[in-house]
C-alpha positions as semicolon CSV with decimal commas, in nm:
position;residue;x (nm);y (nm);z (nm)
1;F;2,241;-2,937;-1,672
2;F;1,866;-2,864;-1,814
3;G;1,911;-2,501;-1,962
4;C;2,263;-2,506;-2,127
5;N;2,423;-2,658;-2,423
6;P;2,826;-2,620;-2,404
7;F;2,848;-2,832;-2,746
8;A;2,616;-2,604;-2,932
9;Q;2,797;-2,495;-3,305
10;T;2,534;-2,237;-3,356
11;G;2,622;-1,889;-3,471
12;R;2,564;-1,734;-3,163
13;S;2,786;-2,004;-2,968
14;K;3,077;-1,955;-3,194
15;L;3,038;-1,592;-3,165
16;Q;3,063;-1,619;-2,786
17;N;3,368;-1,853;-2,818
18;K;3,532;-1,561;-3,032
19;R;3,461;-1,333;-2,746
20;A;3,605;-1,585;-2,512
21;S;3,935;-1,592;-2,712
22;L;3,956;-1,220;-2,794
23;N;3,925;-1,170;-2,428
24;Q;4,239;-1,371;-2,376
25;Q;4,423;-1,240;-2,608
26;I;4,339;-0,880;-2,442
27;I;4,464;-0,987;-2,102
28;K;4,746;-1,122;-2,242
29;E;4,841;-0,797;-2,422
30;M;4,767;-0,589;-2,089
31;R;4,979;-0,804;-1,884
32;L;5,257;-0,737;-2,147
33;R;5,161;-0,368;-2,146
34;A;5,219;-0,344;-1,730
35;G;5,542;-0,485;-1,758
36;A;5,678;-0,266;-2,011
37;E;5,532;0,042;-1,820
38;N;5,670;-0,076;-1,498
39;L;6,002;-0,147;-1,657
40;L;5,981;0,208;-1,820
41;K;5,980;0,358;-1,479
42;A;6,245;0,132;-1,328
43;T;6,506;0,182;-1,588
44;S;6,757;0,465;-1,603
45;N;6,931;0,319;-1,945
46;N;6,829;0,546;-2,244
47;K;6,888;0,229;-2,451
48;V;6,667;-0,006;-2,259
49;K;6,383;0,294;-2,270
50;D;6,416;0,316;-2,623
51;M;6,360;-0,062;-2,687
52;V;6,066;-0,076;-2,416
53;L;5,891;0,228;-2,592
54;L;5,916;0,066;-2,924
55;E;5,753;-0,248;-2,755
56;L;5,480;-0,070;-2,594
57;S;5,414;0,094;-2,901
58;Y;5,345;-0,258;-3,060
59;V;5,150;-0,369;-2,752
60;N;4,921;-0,051;-2,772
61;S;4,856;-0,143;-3,142
62;N;4,744;-0,504;-3,086
63;L;4,524;-0,398;-2,787
64;Q;4,358;-0,136;-3,049
65;L;4,322;-0,414;-3,328
66;L;4,189;-0,637;-3,045
67;M;3,946;-0,399;-2,921
68;G;3,823;-0,316;-3,274
69;E;3,752;-0,701;-3,334
70;L;3,559;-0,715;-2,995
71;E;3,342;-0,419;-3,134
72;E;3,292;-0,592;-3,439
73;L;3,150;-0,872;-3,244
74;N;2,937;-0,679;-3,071
75;S;2,807;-0,556;-3,376
76;S;2,734;-0,873;-3,511
77;V;2,333;-0,899;-3,467
78;D;2,260;-1,111;-3,792
79;V;2,349;-1,421;-3,562
80;Y;2,116;-1,323;-3,331
81;Q;1,816;-1,270;-3,555
82;N;1,532;-1,517;-3,622
83;T;1,637;-1,757;-3,892
84;Q;1,368;-1,668;-4,103
85;E;1,363;-1,306;-4,044
86;T;1,371;-1,130;-4,372
87;A;1,067;-0,844;-4,354
88;N;1,194;-0,667;-4,021
89;I;1,467;-0,411;-3,919
90;P;1,723;-0,625;-3,702
91;L;1,745;-0,575;-3,329
92;I;2,040;-0,521;-3,126
93;A;2,097;-0,811;-2,836
94;L;2,349;-0,795;-2,564
95;G;2,665;-1,032;-2,535
96;L;2,703;-1,238;-2,271
97;K;2,997;-1,143;-2,026
98;E;3,268;-1,410;-2,011
99;T;3,426;-1,555;-1,705
100;K;3,752;-1,773;-1,645
101;E;3,650;-2,069;-1,428
102;V;3,672;-2,104;-1,070
103;D;3,778;-2,395;-0,839
104;F;3,587;-2,408;-0,536
105;S;3,743;-2,737;-0,439
106;T;4,029;-2,706;-0,211
107;P;3,917;-2,315;-0,057
108;F;3,578;-2,463;0,054
109;K;3,723;-2,783;0,189
110;D;3,979;-2,616;0,390
111;F;3,692;-2,357;0,502
112;I;3,498;-2,642;0,595
113;L;3,751;-2,801;0,846
114;E;3,893;-2,491;0,976
115;H;3,575;-2,347;1,045
116;Y;3,306;-2,595;1,091
117;S;3,530;-2,893;1,232
118;E;3,394;-3,114;0,967
119;D;3,579;-3,323;0,721
120;G;3,600;-3,126;0,402
121;N;3,647;-3,446;0,166
122;S;3,279;-3,533;0,264
123;F;3,147;-3,259;0,082
124;E;3,320;-3,321;-0,257
125;D;2,992;-3,389;-0,440
126;E;2,825;-3,108;-0,302
127;I;3,118;-2,872;-0,449
128;A;3,136;-3,091;-0,775
129;D;2,747;-3,000;-0,833
130;L;2,834;-2,627;-0,771
131;M;3,122;-2,619;-0,988
132;D;2,898;-2,777;-1,284
133;L;2,621;-2,535;-1,202
134;R;2,856;-2,214;-1,263
135;Q;3,022;-2,408;-1,549
136;A;2,680;-2,450;-1,695
137;C;2,609;-2,114;-1,660
138;R;2,852;-2,002;-1,896
139;T;2,683;-2,154;-2,237
140;P;2,320;-2,124;-2,120
141;S;2,048;-2,188;-2,401
142;R;1,853;-1,905;-2,548
143;N;1,511;-1,995;-2,377
144;E;1,322;-1,942;-2,032
145;A;1,543;-2,234;-1,953
146;G;1,863;-2,087;-1,961
147;I;1,718;-1,817;-1,777
148;E;1,617;-2,029;-1,502
149;L;1,970;-2,175;-1,500
150;L;2,120;-1,849;-1,453
151;A;1,841;-1,744;-1,171
152;K;1,889;-2,088;-1,007
153;Y;2,312;-2,019;-0,947
154;S;2,206;-1,654;-0,890
155;S;1,983;-1,797;-0,544
156;H;2,260;-2,026;-0,469
157;L;2,528;-1,727;-0,442
158;P;2,384;-1,533;-0,145
159;L;2,378;-1,909;0,062
160;L;2,751;-1,971;-0,047
161;E;2,833;-1,588;0,083
162;S;2,683;-1,676;0,411
163;R;2,848;-2,012;0,398
164;F;3,208;-1,948;0,327
165;F;3,298;-1,548;0,314
166;S;3,357;-1,429;0,636
167;P;3,424;-1,040;0,606
168;N;3,715;-1,111;0,817
169;H;3,896;-1,367;0,656
170;Q;3,973;-1,424;0,275
171;N;3,917;-1,764;0,111
172;G;4,191;-1,721;-0,150
173;I;3,888;-1,763;-0,458
174;F;3,890;-1,512;-0,733
175;F;3,626;-1,433;-0,929
176;T;3,716;-1,274;-1,307
177;W;3,451;-1,133;-1,537
178;Y;3,545;-0,967;-1,884
179;D;3,401;-0,640;-1,980
180;S;3,109;-0,708;-2,226
181;F;3,241;-0,411;-2,438
182;T;3,611;-0,334;-2,375
183;G;3,722;-0,685;-2,305
184;V;3,917;-0,586;-2,000
185;P;3,906;-0,835;-1,729
186;V;3,752;-0,720;-1,343
187;C;3,890;-0,964;-1,065
188;Q;3,754;-0,946;-0,700
189;Q;3,741;-1,175;-0,416
190;N;3,426;-1,134;-0,273
191;L;3,086;-1,233;-0,455
192;S;2,953;-0,913;-0,562
193;L;3,142;-0,866;-0,880
194;E;2,960;-1,279;-0,930
195;K;2,658;-1,169;-0,840
196;A;2,642;-0,844;-1,051
197;S;2,773;-1,029;-1,371
198;I;2,474;-1,326;-1,339
199;V;2,215;-1,058;-1,353
200;F;2,401;-0,869;-1,619
201;N;2,383;-1,190;-1,835
202;M;2,034;-1,248;-1,730
203;G;1,955;-0,928;-1,899
204;A;2,138;-1,021;-2,190
205;L;2,001;-1,342;-2,254
206;Y;1,633;-1,206;-2,250
207;S;1,749;-0,942;-2,487
208;Q;1,843;-1,232;-2,744
209;I;1,543;-1,427;-2,685
210;G;1,354;-1,095;-2,806
211;T;1,553;-1,068;-3,117
212;R;1,515;-1,424;-3,189
213;S;1,156;-1,414;-3,145
214;D;0,962;-1,432;-3,485
215;R;0,836;-1,106;-3,581
216;Q;0,607;-1,215;-3,860
217;K;0,343;-1,341;-3,614
218;T;0,144;-1,177;-3,326
219;A;0,286;-1,434;-3,087
220;G;0,657;-1,406;-3,156
221;L;0,598;-1,000;-3,106
222;D;0,440;-1,056;-2,754
223;E;0,761;-1,293;-2,690
224;A;0,974;-1,006;-2,827
225;I;0,808;-0,711;-2,640
226;S;0,782;-0,906;-2,315
227;S;1,150;-1,017;-2,345
228;F;1,302;-0,663;-2,382
229;Q;1,071;-0,514;-2,096
230;K;1,193;-0,813;-1,874
231;A;1,561;-0,702;-2,023
232;A;1,522;-0,377;-1,933
233;G;1,368;-0,456;-1,544
234;I;1,674;-0,687;-1,481
235;L;1,921;-0,417;-1,586
236;N;1,718;-0,157;-1,376
237;H;1,735;-0,402;-1,096
238;L;2,125;-0,411;-1,155
239;K;2,196;-0,083;-1,162
240;E;1,973;0,019;-0,814
241;T;2,157;-0,295;-0,631
242;F;2,511;-0,330;-0,730
243;T;2,597;0,087;-0,757
244;H;2,954;0,044;-0,740
245;T;3,080;-0,264;-0,961
246;P;3,386;-0,202;-1,087
247;S;3,348;-0,313;-1,446
248;Y;3,236;-0,051;-1,687
249;D;2,964;-0,220;-1,866
250;M;2,763;-0,230;-1,541
251;S;2,804;0,114;-1,459
252;P;2,510;0,348;-1,371
253;A;2,536;0,515;-1,682
254;M;2,593;0,259;-1,908
255;L;2,277;0,045;-1,767
256;S;2,081;0,372;-1,812
257;M;2,163;0,343;-2,204
258;L;2,127;-0,002;-2,181
259;I;1,775;0,053;-2,039
260;R;1,679;0,305;-2,260
261;M;1,774;0,077;-2,556
262;M;1,576;-0,251;-2,430
263;L;1,242;-0,024;-2,393
264;A;1,313;0,157;-2,706
265;Q;1,319;-0,202;-2,895
266;A;1,010;-0,337;-2,675
267;Q;0,835;0,021;-2,834
268;E;0,958;-0,065;-3,171
269;C;0,804;-0,416;-3,143
270;L;0,445;-0,287;-3,005
271;F;0,463;-0,050;-3,333
272;E;0,526;-0,352;-3,555
273;K;0,231;-0,558;-3,379
274;I;-0,004;-0,255;-3,445
275;V;0,089;-0,248;-3,803
276;L;0,109;-0,645;-3,871
277;P;-0,250;-0,679;-3,954
278;G;-0,213;-0,399;-4,196
279;I;-0,294;-0,014;-4,164
280;Q;-0,642;0,077;-4,254
281;N;-0,666;0,310;-4,527
282;Q;-0,870;0,565;-4,343
283;F;-0,828;0,926;-4,203
284;Y;-0,807;0,842;-3,854
285;S;-0,630;0,511;-3,880
286;L;-0,336;0,664;-4,071
287;M;-0,318;0,949;-3,794
288;K;-0,303;0,729;-3,506
289;T;-0,053;0,514;-3,678
290;A;0,161;0,829;-3,728
291;Q;0,178;0,917;-3,403
292;E;0,287;0,585;-3,262
293;A;0,548;0,588;-3,505
294;A;0,674;0,896;-3,404
295;K;0,682;0,796;-3,074
296;V;0,930;0,528;-3,172
297;S;1,136;0,800;-3,344
298;E;1,143;1,000;-3,018
299;I;1,250;0,736;-2,803
300;Y;1,554;0,602;-3,014
301;D;1,637;0,957;-3,062
302;H;1,669;0,983;-2,650
303;V;1,894;0,657;-2,708
304;Y;2,094;0,824;-2,966
305;Q;2,175;1,119;-2,794
306;S;2,274;0,868;-2,464
307;M;2,494;0,697;-2,670
308;I;2,725;0,985;-2,799
309;Q;2,762;1,117;-2,464
310;M;3,124;1,055;-2,293
311;P;3,259;0,848;-2,179
312;I;2,943;0,619;-2,285
313;K;3,052;0,706;-2,659
314;D;3,423;0,547;-2,624
315;N;3,310;0,224;-2,541
316;V;2,979;0,144;-2,733
317;P;3,013;0,035;-3,068
318;L;2,958;0,256;-3,333
319;F;2,746;0,010;-3,511
320;W;2,506;0,044;-3,209
321;S;2,455;0,445;-3,230
322;T;2,411;0,422;-3,576
323;M;2,129;0,189;-3,566
324;A;1,968;0,435;-3,304
325;Q;2,022;0,712;-3,555
326;I;1,887;0,529;-3,839
327;K;1,579;0,448;-3,652
328;A;1,519;0,776;-3,520
329;N;1,481;0,917;-3,891
330;H;1,303;0,615;-4,038
331;Y;1,031;0,613;-3,761
332;R;1,004;0,993;-3,803
333;S;1,006;0,966;-4,196
334;M;0,730;0,681;-4,137
335;A;0,525;0,941;-3,932
336;H;0,506;1,244;-4,171
337;Y;0,435;0,964;-4,473
338;F;0,103;0,860;-4,292
339;V;-0,018;1,189;-4,199
340;G;0,076;1,319;-4,564
341;S;-0,142;1,001;-4,704
342;A;-0,395;1,092;-4,440
343;L;-0,471;1,459;-4,587
344;L;-0,398;1,378;-4,978
345;D;-0,602;1,034;-5,006
346;H;-0,897;1,166;-4,767
347;Q;-1,050;1,509;-4,838
348;L;-1,296;1,592;-4,576
349;G;-1,664;1,481;-4,769
350;P;-2,018;1,533;-4,677
351;S;-2,049;1,254;-4,497
352;D;-1,731;1,317;-4,273
353;D;-1,749;1,458;-3,902
354;E;-1,580;1,775;-3,949
355;D;-1,533;1,836;-3,588
356;Q;-1,375;1,488;-3,483
357;Q;-1,172;1,539;-3,812
358;E;-1,064;1,902;-3,648
359;K;-0,994;1,733;-3,307
360;T;-0,775;1,451;-3,455
361;L;-0,552;1,742;-3,643
362;S;-0,534;1,935;-3,382
363;Q;-0,392;1,656;-3,124
364;V;-0,132;1,567;-3,400
365;Y;0,033;1,912;-3,436
366;D;0,231;2,103;-3,199
367;R;0,224;2,408;-3,382
368;L;0,081;2,511;-3,743
369;P;0,232;2,769;-3,996
370;E;0,095;3,119;-3,935
371;G;-0,210;3,201;-4,030
372;Q;-0,358;2,878;-4,051
373;S;-0,575;2,663;-3,854
374;P;-0,705;2,287;-3,842
375;L;-0,986;2,350;-4,015
376;D;-0,818;2,567;-4,296
377;I;-0,641;2,265;-4,376
378;L;-0,924;2,008;-4,341
379;K;-1,183;2,247;-4,583
380;K;-0,955;2,400;-4,818
381;R;-0,829;2,150;-5,046
382;D;-0,524;2,348;-5,190
383;E;-0,428;2,384;-4,838
384;R;-0,469;2,055;-4,710
385;K;-0,298;1,900;-5,031
386;C;-0,005;2,148;-4,978
387;I;0,069;2,032;-4,608
388;G;0,018;1,682;-4,751
389;K;0,284;1,731;-4,973
390;A;0,515;1,897;-4,741
391;H;0,485;1,595;-4,491
392;I;0,568;1,366;-4,777
393;R;0,910;1,570;-4,866
394;R;0,986;1,528;-4,500
395;A;0,973;1,206;-4,561
396;I;1,132;1,194;-4,830
397;R;1,447;1,366;-4,677
398;G;1,441;1,144;-4,335
399;H;1,456;0,835;-4,558
400;E;1,732;0,995;-4,748
401;E;1,951;1,093;-4,444
402;A;1,888;0,724;-4,287
403;L;2,019;0,594;-4,620
404;R;2,324;0,832;-4,577
405;I;2,388;0,715;-4,279
406;Y;2,368;0,362;-4,321
407;G;2,641;0,374;-4,593
408;L;2,864;0,542;-4,347
409;C;2,908;0,241;-4,123
410;H;3,072;-0,036;-4,273
411;N;2,941;-0,284;-4,017
412;L;2,582;-0,232;-4,173
413;S;2,695;-0,301;-4,538
414;K;2,632;-0,689;-4,473
415;M;2,288;-0,620;-4,345
416;D;2,075;-0,633;-4,674
417;A;1,754;-0,684;-4,520
418;L;1,807;-0,345;-4,334
419;Q;1,894;-0,175;-4,632
420;D;1,596;-0,302;-4,826
421;I;1,352;-0,193;-4,588
422;L;1,514;0,169;-4,588
423;K;1,486;0,179;-4,994
424;A;1,134;0,043;-5,051
425;S;1,020;0,306;-4,752
426;H;1,204;0,602;-4,970
427;Q;1,025;0,472;-5,296
428;R;0,711;0,443;-5,151
429;S;0,711;0,793;-5,054
430;L;0,885;0,933;-5,399
431;K;0,572;0,767;-5,573
432;K;0,352;0,914;-5,347
433;Y;0,463;1,257;-5,372
434;S;0,477;1,160;-5,774
435;E;0,120;1,105;-5,792
436;N;0,024;1,437;-5,616
437;D;0,297;1,644;-5,832
438;S;0,147;1,819;-6,098
439;E;0,364;2,069;-6,351
440;E;0,126;2,380;-6,348
441;E;0,193;2,414;-5,965
442;F;0,403;2,668;-5,854
443;T;0,711;2,525;-5,622
444;D;0,592;2,531;-5,286
445;Y;0,833;2,559;-4,991
446;T;0,590;2,481;-4,701
447;E;0,740;2,334;-4,417
448;A;0,548;2,053;-4,263
449;P;0,469;2,108;-3,891
450;D;0,626;1,854;-3,641
451;I;0,420;1,561;-3,542
452;I;0,324;1,496;-3,164
453;S;0,426;1,168;-3,049
454;K;0,166;0,969;-2,888
455;T;0,126;0,581;-2,774
456;E;-0,176;0,372;-2,664
457;H;0,082;0,105;-2,559
458;K;0,407;0,213;-2,374
459;A;0,665;-0,010;-2,297
460;E;0,750;-0,037;-1,945
461;M;1,029;-0,238;-1,768
462;E;0,910;-0,560;-1,612
463;V;1,097;-0,792;-1,350
464;P;1,051;-1,121;-1,432
465;A;0,905;-1,337;-1,160
466;T;1,245;-1,580;-1,244
467;T;1,493;-1,375;-1,118
468;K;1,494;-1,554;-0,806
469;V;1,409;-1,968;-0,773
470;K;1,372;-2,163;-0,454
471;V;1,665;-2,357;-0,395
472;T;1,806;-2,626;-0,180
473;D;2,159;-2,518;-0,027
474;F;2,414;-2,748;-0,164
475;F;2,578;-2,732;0,205
476;Q;2,297;-2,798;0,414
477;R;2,472;-3,089;0,597
478;L;2,676;-2,802;0,812
479;G;2,345;-2,732;0,973
480;P;2,113;-2,406;0,983
481;L;2,242;-2,137;0,811
482;S;2,098;-1,917;1,090
483;V;2,336;-2,055;1,312
484;F;2,637;-2,210;1,121
485;S;2,756;-1,928;0,886
486;A;3,107;-1,774;0,809
487;K;3,013;-1,491;1,036
488;Q;3,026;-1,702;1,323
489;R;3,301;-1,873;1,477
490;W;3,269;-2,204;1,702
491;T;3,495;-2,414;1,890
492;P;3,584;-2,780;1,762
493;P;3,269;-3,028;1,864
494;R;3,317;-3,160;2,243
495;T;3,182;-3,488;2,351
496;I;2,987;-3,492;2,649
497;R;2,878;-3,789;2,864
498;L;2,541;-3,783;2,984
499;C;2,420;-4,000;3,252
500;A;2,062;-4,133;3,303
501;E;2,071;-4,018;3,650
502;D;2,125;-3,666;3,587
503;L;2,028;-3,465;3,338
504;G;2,030;-3,087;3,501
505;F;1,985;-2,880;3,232
506;T;1,697;-2,717;3,003
507;L;1,706;-2,698;2,622
508;K;1,552;-2,440;2,391
509;G;1,541;-2,403;2,008
510;E;1,382;-2,536;1,695
511;S;1,714;-2,649;1,550
512;P;1,958;-2,663;1,657
513;V;1,854;-2,710;2,035
514;Q;2,059;-2,488;2,273
515;V;2,143;-2,550;2,650
516;V;1,968;-2,242;2,781
517;S;1,964;-2,357;3,181
518;L;2,232;-2,573;3,360
519;D;2,256;-2,699;3,699
520;P;2,641;-2,616;3,768
521;H;2,670;-2,973;3,965
522;C;2,503;-3,194;3,763
523;S;2,734;-3,446;3,597
524;A;2,690;-3,305;3,227
525;A;2,830;-2,995;3,351
526;T;3,133;-3,143;3,502
527;D;3,207;-3,304;3,184
528;G;3,240;-2,988;3,040
529;L;2,870;-2,876;2,910
530;K;2,799;-2,478;2,934
531;E;2,504;-2,255;2,894
532;G;2,473;-2,163;2,557
533;D;2,605;-2,479;2,391
534;Y;2,447;-2,613;2,081
535;I;2,383;-2,998;2,084
536;V;2,521;-3,115;1,701
537;A;2,490;-3,493;1,767
538;V;2,362;-3,716;1,997
539;G;2,542;-4,044;2,016
540;E;2,563;-4,131;1,625
541;T;2,269;-3,901;1,506
542;D;2,323;-3,584;1,351
543;C;2,102;-3,358;1,535
544;K;2,168;-2,995;1,384
545;W;1,851;-3,009;1,199
546;M;1,634;-3,140;1,483
547;G;1,415;-2,933;1,724
548;V;1,362;-2,981;2,103
549;S;1,087;-3,296;2,052
550;E;1,350;-3,460;1,854
551;V;1,631;-3,411;2,067
552;M;1,400;-3,518;2,353
553;R;1,320;-3,839;2,214
554;L;1,687;-3,940;2,137
555;L;1,766;-3,843;2,508
556;K;1,518;-4,032;2,665
557;D;1,625;-4,369;2,537
558;V;1,946;-4,312;2,751
559;N;2,016;-4,620;2,930
560;E;2,217;-4,663;3,251
561;E;2,534;-4,651;3,067
562;G;2,454;-4,317;2,961
563;I;2,510;-4,159;2,605
564;D;2,784;-3,911;2,427
565;I;2,626;-3,577;2,286
566;Q;2,816;-3,350;2,088
567;V;2,811;-2,965;2,162
568;V;2,984;-2,675;2,007
569;S;3,014;-2,315;2,172
570;M;3,042;-2,011;2,022
571;L;3,360;-1,796;2,005
572;D;3,199;-1,441;1,965
573;S;3,178;-1,233;2,250
574;N;2,793;-1,172;2,241
575;P;2,668;-1,510;2,194
576;P;2,279;-1,531;2,155
577;M;2,165;-1,622;2,481
578;P;1,842;-1,558;2,657
579;T;1,860;-1,273;2,893
580;K;1,857;-1,439;3,221
581;S;1,808;-1,130;3,429
582;A;1,471;-1,131;3,286
583;T;1,345;-1,413;3,525
584;F;1,393;-1,137;3,814
585;C;1,223;-0,827;3,702
586;G;0,908;-0,978;3,568
587;N;0,985;-0,955;3,171
588;L;1,055;-1,341;3,107
589;P;1,128;-1,475;2,787
590;K;0,845;-1,730;2,624
591;T;1,125;-1,994;2,648
592;Y;1,192;-1,971;2,996
593;S;1,111;-2,303;3,187
594;M;0,816;-2,368;3,379
595;I;1,047;-2,569;3,621
596;C;1,193;-2,236;3,777
597;L;0,843;-2,132;3,847
598;A;0,726;-2,466;4,005
599;Y;1,039;-2,462;4,232
600;N;0,973;-2,447;4,589
601;D;1,033;-2,053;4,736
602;D;1,071;-2,144;5,108
603;N;1,415;-2,311;5,084
604;K;1,548;-2,010;4,935
605;N;1,763;-1,745;5,113
606;P;1,618;-1,369;5,201
607;K;1,781;-1,206;4,933
608;S;1,617;-1,480;4,652
609;R;1,293;-1,362;4,842
610;K;1,298;-1,017;4,784
611;V;1,367;-1,029;4,399
612;T;1,080;-1,287;4,331
613;K;0,801;-1,164;4,548
614;K;0,719;-0,877;4,285
615;P;0,383;-0,974;4,185
616;S;0,461;-0,910;3,814
617;F;0,674;-1,248;3,845
618;L;0,354;-1,476;3,981
619;S;0,101;-1,309;3,765
620;W;0,330;-1,359;3,449
621;G;0,399;-1,699;3,524
622;L;0,049;-1,785;3,552
623;K;-0,072;-1,597;3,270
624;N;0,177;-1,762;3,023
625;K;0,170;-2,117;3,147
626;L;0,040;-2,242;2,801
627;K;0,287;-2,021;2,613
628;S;0,605;-2,204;2,802
629;A;0,504;-2,522;2,652
630;S;0,715;-2,493;2,359
631;T;0,979;-2,520;2,581
632;L;1,100;-2,872;2,701
633;S;1,288;-2,931;3,014
634;L;1,511;-3,207;3,102
635;P;1,421;-3,322;3,406
636;T;1,096;-3,338;3,386
637;E;0,869;-3,339;3,645
638;D;0,721;-3,669;3,682
639;R;0,480;-3,750;3,981
640;S;0,490;-4,118;3,949
641;S;0,875;-4,155;3,989
642;A;0,931;-4,398;3,678
643;L;1,211;-4,220;3,554
644;P;1,536;-4,248;3,735
645;W;1,627;-3,895;3,668
646;N;1,244;-3,775;3,817
647;K;1,392;-3,606;4,106
648;P;1,308;-3,209;4,137
649;C;1,595;-3,031;4,031
650;P;1,583;-2,655;3,965
651;T;1,734;-2,469;3,680
652;F;2,009;-2,248;3,760
653;P;1,978;-1,931;3,573
654;S;2,319;-1,743;3,539
655;S;2,322;-1,352;3,614
656;S;2,561;-1,163;3,674
657;S;2,374;-0,940;3,918
658;Y;2,270;-1,254;4,141
659;N;2,471;-1,430;4,410
660;E;2,502;-1,805;4,262
661;G;2,573;-1,930;4,651
662;A;2,233;-1,800;4,739
663;L;2,059;-2,055;4,489
664;Y;2,120;-2,356;4,735
């Protein structure tokens, strides 16, 4: 399948294989634990209980180790980064949810035979294509083709649900998906879990595309920003659409946290795009960059706060919350460094716009130390230097805190690029402070004010156009889905012999064609044709997808021997039949046959004349004569008498309120 690579030996595919293996081990240990717990409840033998408790302790220990390994895999962000990436802070990607294989073959064949009365073996190719598509979705390529592959399967699922998943009938198909964070399997017979998991994997794949982008180039940053925004949009769609998914990784609380994390990474990439060409070493540019950095810090702080809430804290890898905490400190420190540099390196000169600088500085601070104003800081050299150094001190403390947190997480020890960036930022702040420190000055304990976060480019959720793609129903040979679905129950196809001499019925519908008005004395009715029947074949021609005009052409070829048609009847209590009583109340449906209006009223008994004398009935017929052209009626009125069945023959609307005998 285009968009998948099951044989890829990349670091990412190897990691996914390890996840799949761990999931299998976790489910094995969980079965052992369930068995041991059941045995513990069932036995009263103390010796047996002691043995079971010992075994249970081993099983629980193994489960803890396996879940620890899974957490470590979720912390392996290095395999998702760009191969050339050395100068950027790593980003976090979601791993794909794993699933077990599903065999649609036997259940679908049985359902086709039982429900649609067709040979299930004739659909082997379609079922094989479906299973191949699902299998390909387990190893999507990390690009737009992989997204389209998942979207294609996702678009097929509603069609499959309508065809094969009846609310009143279990077909024996179980869908098993593993929780992305805990490895715990979730199994369901309906398609909700399947739909939700595929949508989750689309979001996860977009996050992997974002982390893979080359962030040393503008085009790569644009791709990363778009990918993380799309990941957030898809996860938000999942949260709003599938509200009761039993898998914890798709719970509303977890999805809310993941959406925040994706938007935070998009905002981080937006900041990197701003500083990629370099930051102009001038007052306004440094202040603006400082507020952009403060915005990234603020968003990561919110992400960290959501990660440490229960029960999310127990399921999110420690590495993730540590990274969020490090980034919140790192970008806050950068903001203080830029403000400090602006104040220390750019004194207010005669040619500078004093009012503009005052306005800029007042917008950076929420509050100032008591007794100080923005203008005082700008004009008084000592004040300006004092506040500038205070900002650099806060930058140094923040970078030291980021390095301390880095040292506490063992999963971060392998990420040399992150450590190098944190150390370089720390050294830059130390250097800036030493350049502006003099031994003659007294120790200053002024605390730098907080910086107001502000951005000109806020990351927003984006729902990609490829979420849904147009697909061709694998099982379209079963007929139009609006009629031939799992919700409708049908009789097996019946063969009716139509004779050329007498076709006393009216047809309606686009596809399939339906018998809506039938002469109870015509030969077709005697042979078993009923009002409401759908014609599924004429002779050897399948006509489930044919409209009235196409079926008419087939029926006009009837010779003297006649022709066999196949029809099916709906078994539901309320079949979608036209309201025949409307014929007699002046509210005719558009599809009503004009032959009823042309019928000679003089031959009717008084009862029928009483009803049809209503002026609205005749006026409706005259006014809507053109509208009725979409309905074809057999027999047709042919004044040339060229056809053997052209004798006038009324249609016979069935109405419980009308005496059938009065029609004659």
